[in-house]
PDB file of C-alpha atoms in Angstrom:
ATOM      1  CA  MET C   1      53.154  81.676 -72.905  1.00 56.00           C
ATOM      2  CA  ASN C   2      54.839  78.897 -71.789  1.00 75.00           C
ATOM      3  CA  LEU C   3      56.613  79.362 -68.450  1.00 92.00           C
ATOM      4  CA  ARG C   4      60.308  77.924 -68.158  1.00 94.00           C
ATOM      5  CA  PHE C   5      60.709  76.082 -64.239  1.00 96.00           C
ATOM      6  CA  ARG C   6      63.614  77.981 -63.667  1.00 94.00           C
ATOM      7  CA  ASP C   7      61.720  81.140 -63.848  1.00 95.00           C
ATOM      8  CA  LEU C   8      59.287  80.041 -60.945  1.00 95.00           C
ATOM      9  CA  THR C   9      59.843  81.430 -57.691  1.00 95.00           C
ATOM     10  CA  PRO C  10      60.858  80.381 -54.087  1.00 94.00           C
ATOM     11  CA  ALA C  11      57.098  81.796 -53.160  1.00 94.00           C
ATOM     12  CA  ASP C  12      55.665  79.474 -56.353  1.00 95.00           C
ATOM     13  CA  LEU C  13      57.157  76.408 -55.207  1.00 96.00           C
ATOM     14  CA  ALA C  14      56.431  77.215 -51.190  1.00 93.00           C
ATOM     15  CA  LYS C  15      52.736  77.054 -52.457  1.00 94.00           C
ATOM     16  CA  LEU C  16      53.234  73.097 -52.289  1.00 96.00           C
ATOM     17  CA  PRO C  17      52.380  71.123 -49.922  1.00 94.00           C
ATOM     18  CA  LYS C  18      55.173  70.112 -47.274  1.00 95.00           C
ATOM     19  CA  ILE C  19      56.720  66.463 -47.695  1.00 92.00           C
ATOM     20  CA  MET C  20      55.097  64.064 -45.222  1.00 86.00           C
ATOM     21  CA  ASN C  21      57.128  61.504 -43.229  1.00 79.00           C
ATOM     22  CA  GLU C  22      54.986  58.512 -44.458  1.00 77.00           C
ATOM     23  CA  HIS C  23      53.578  57.724 -48.327  1.00 71.00           C
ATOM     24  CA  TYR C  24      51.901  54.536 -47.666  1.00 72.00           C
ATOM     25  CA  SER C  25      49.085  54.638 -50.731  1.00 82.00           C
ATOM     26  CA  ILE C  26      51.113  54.945 -53.961  1.00 86.00           C
ATOM     27  CA  GLY C  27      48.806  56.732 -56.602  1.00 89.00           C
ATOM     28  CA  GLU C  28      46.791  58.634 -53.997  1.00 90.00           C
ATOM     29  CA  GLU C  29      49.565  61.795 -54.245  1.00 93.00           C
ATOM     30  CA  ARG C  30      47.989  64.575 -55.347  1.00 95.00           C
ATOM     31  CA  ILE C  31      49.938  65.839 -58.480  1.00 97.00           C
ATOM     32  CA  TYR C  32      49.908  69.788 -58.236  1.00 97.00           C
ATOM     33  CA  LEU C  33      52.462  70.803 -60.846  1.00 97.00           C
ATOM     34  CA  HIS C  34      52.968  69.347 -64.031  1.00 97.00           C
ATOM     35  CA  LEU C  35      56.701  69.674 -65.585  1.00 97.00           C
ATOM     36  CA  TYR C  36      58.125  68.515 -69.041  1.00 96.00           C
ATOM     37  CA  ASN C  37      60.518  68.986 -72.085  1.00 94.00           C
ATOM     38  CA  ARG C  38      60.602  68.386 -75.514  1.00 91.00           C
ATOM     39  CA  LYS C  39      62.821  64.988 -74.667  1.00 91.00           C
ATOM     40  CA  LYS C  40      59.584  63.399 -73.079  1.00 90.00           C
ATOM     41  CA  MET C  41      60.323  63.923 -69.778  1.00 93.00           C
ATOM     42  CA  ASN C  42      57.961  64.334 -67.195  1.00 96.00           C
ATOM     43  CA  TRP C  43      58.209  66.018 -63.464  1.00 97.00           C
ATOM     44  CA  PHE C  44      54.844  65.051 -61.809  1.00 98.00           C
ATOM     45  CA  LEU C  45      55.571  67.085 -58.509  1.00 97.00           C
ATOM     46  CA  SER C  46      53.542  66.681 -55.230  1.00 96.00           C
ATOM     47  CA  GLU C  47      55.118  68.139 -52.205  1.00 96.00           C
ATOM     48  CA  TYR C  48      58.515  70.289 -51.516  1.00 97.00           C
ATOM     49  CA  ASP C  49      60.326  70.778 -48.873  1.00 96.00           C
ATOM     50  CA  PRO C  50      61.969  74.260 -49.226  1.00 95.00           C
ATOM     51  CA  THR C  51      64.813  74.037 -46.403  1.00 95.00           C
ATOM     52  CA  LYS C  52      65.899  71.134 -48.308  1.00 95.00           C
ATOM     53  CA  GLU C  53      64.944  72.035 -51.896  1.00 95.00           C
ATOM     54  CA  LEU C  54      63.530  68.430 -52.202  1.00 96.00           C
ATOM     55  CA  PHE C  55      60.311  67.135 -54.232  1.00 97.00           C
ATOM     56  CA  PHE C  56      58.462  63.946 -54.094  1.00 96.00           C
ATOM     57  CA  GLY C  57      56.862  62.906 -56.958  1.00 96.00           C
ATOM     58  CA  PHE C  58      57.133  60.665 -59.888  1.00 96.00           C
ATOM     59  CA  TYR C  59      59.567  61.325 -62.519  1.00 95.00           C
ATOM     60  CA  GLU C  60      59.790  60.176 -66.199  1.00 90.00           C
ATOM     61  CA  ASN C  61      62.086  59.707 -68.634  1.00 79.00           C
ATOM     62  CA  ARG C  62      62.852  57.736 -72.011  1.00 75.00           C
ATOM     63  CA  SER C  63      65.782  55.727 -71.169  1.00 77.00           C
ATOM     64  CA  ASP C  64      64.513  55.196 -67.309  1.00 80.00           C
ATOM     65  CA  GLY C  65      60.686  54.710 -67.226  1.00 88.00           C
ATOM     66  CA  ILE C  66      58.937  55.931 -64.393  1.00 93.00           C
ATOM     67  CA  SER C  67      60.718  55.949 -60.983  1.00 91.00           C
ATOM     68  CA  SER C  68      58.797  57.731 -57.681  1.00 92.00           C
ATOM     69  CA  GLY C  69      60.783  59.125 -54.625  1.00 92.00           C
ATOM     70  CA  PHE C  70      62.357  62.005 -53.604  1.00 94.00           C
ATOM     71  CA  CYS C  71      64.413  64.838 -56.587  1.00 94.00           C
ATOM     72  CA  ARG C  72      66.614  67.827 -55.806  1.00 96.00           C
ATOM     73  CA  LEU C  73      65.540  71.340 -56.644  1.00 96.00           C
ATOM     74  CA  GLU C  74      69.187  71.160 -58.226  1.00 95.00           C
ATOM     75  CA  ASP C  75      68.676  68.371 -60.288  1.00 93.00           C
ATOM     76  CA  ILE C  76      65.708  69.227 -62.161  1.00 94.00           C
ATOM     77  CA  LEU C  77      67.260  72.674 -62.746  1.00 94.00           C
ATOM     78  CA  SER C  78      70.364  71.375 -64.506  1.00 93.00           C
ATOM     79  CA  TYR C  79      68.361  70.156 -67.228  1.00 90.00           C
ATOM     80  CA  SER C  80      67.937  74.300 -68.113  1.00 87.00           C
ATOM     81  CA  GLU C  81      72.037  73.948 -68.517  1.00 86.00           C
ATOM     82  CA  ARG C  82      71.795  71.650 -71.611  1.00 86.00           C
ATOM     83  CA  ARG C  83      70.210  72.471 -75.014  1.00 84.00           C
ATOM     84  CA  ALA C  84      67.079  74.267 -75.022  1.00 88.00           C
ATOM     85  CA  GLU C  85      65.065  71.011 -75.727  1.00 89.00           C
ATOM     86  CA  TRP C  86      65.904  69.579 -72.216  1.00 93.00           C
ATOM     87  CA  GLU C  87      64.811  72.958 -70.660  1.00 94.00           C
ATOM     88  CA  PRO C  88      62.112  71.819 -68.025  1.00 96.00           C
ATOM     89  CA  MET C  89      58.804  73.728 -68.867  1.00 97.00           C
ATOM     90  CA  VAL C  90      55.960  74.201 -66.436  1.00 97.00           C
ATOM     91  CA  ASP C  91      52.392  72.650 -68.185  1.00 96.00           C
ATOM     92  CA  GLY C  92      50.356  76.061 -67.601  1.00 93.00           C
ATOM     93  CA  LYS C  93      46.931  74.039 -67.965  1.00 95.00           C
ATOM     94  CA  TRP C  94      47.497  71.491 -65.638  1.00 96.00           C
ATOM     95  CA  ILE C  95      44.848  70.840 -62.875  1.00 96.00           C
ATOM     96  CA  PRO C  96      45.851  69.263 -59.812  1.00 97.00           C
ATOM     97  CA  LYS C  97      44.724  65.509 -59.460  1.00 97.00           C
ATOM     98  CA  PRO C  98      45.716  62.376 -57.608  1.00 96.00           C
ATOM     99  CA  ALA C  99      48.473  60.703 -59.314  1.00 96.00           C
ATOM    100  CA  LYS C 100      46.372  57.357 -60.013  1.00 95.00           C
ATOM    101  CA  GLU C 101      44.456  59.826 -62.435  1.00 97.00           C
ATOM    102  CA  ILE C 102      47.570  60.646 -64.782  1.00 96.00           C
ATOM    103  CA  GLN C 103      47.241  57.912 -67.838  1.00 95.00           C
ATOM    104  CA  LEU C 104      50.865  58.120 -67.834  1.00 93.00           C
ATOM    105  CA  LEU C 105      51.876  56.846 -64.369  1.00 95.00           C
ATOM    106  CA  GLN C 106      48.653  54.002 -64.357  1.00 94.00           C
ATOM    107  CA  GLY C 107      51.190  51.632 -65.688  1.00 91.00           C
ATOM    108  CA  TYR C 108      53.583  52.183 -63.080  1.00 91.00           C
ATOM    109  CA  ILE C 109      51.314  52.552 -60.057  1.00 92.00           C
ATOM    110  CA  ASN C 110      49.543  49.106 -60.826  1.00 91.00           C
ATOM    111  CA  THR C 111      53.043  47.507 -61.095  1.00 89.00           C
ATOM    112  CA  VAL C 112      54.149  49.112 -57.612  1.00 87.00           C
ATOM    113  CA  THR C 113      51.029  48.253 -55.933  1.00 85.00           C
ATOM    114  CA  ALA C 114      50.559  44.753 -57.259  1.00 81.00           C
ATOM    115  CA  PRO C 115      50.635  42.050 -55.323  1.00 69.00           C
ATOM    116  CA  SER C 116      54.136  40.000 -56.479  1.00 67.00           C
ATOM    117  CA  ASP C 117      54.089  36.737 -58.152  1.00 61.00           C
ATOM    118  CA  ASN C 118      57.435  35.505 -57.429  1.00 56.00           C
ATOM    119  CA  PHE C 119      56.277  32.792 -54.819  1.00 51.00           C
TER     120      PHE C 119
END
């Protein structure tokens, strides 16, 4: 059975680690929650602040590619208001792992962590 993201309770989300003040080692973040939809979007969520309803993690969509940073709960839930193929779903088979071990994120992490050749 597939679980919609909007069906998670505040208690479910509160199980995620709290947002840290600093994020120095990109790729070392442990991803605890993976969401996806039929539009080939992915959310890899690492941390959550229930007071601010704010996530930290990695986000992928077909037009913008992959990014990392903060995302509001409201922003993810807004996809549920569109047609069914936009509905964020919880990956029930997800096993928590470091971001650098997720194949989809490896290119982005390598680009961000590689020294710049602009000099």
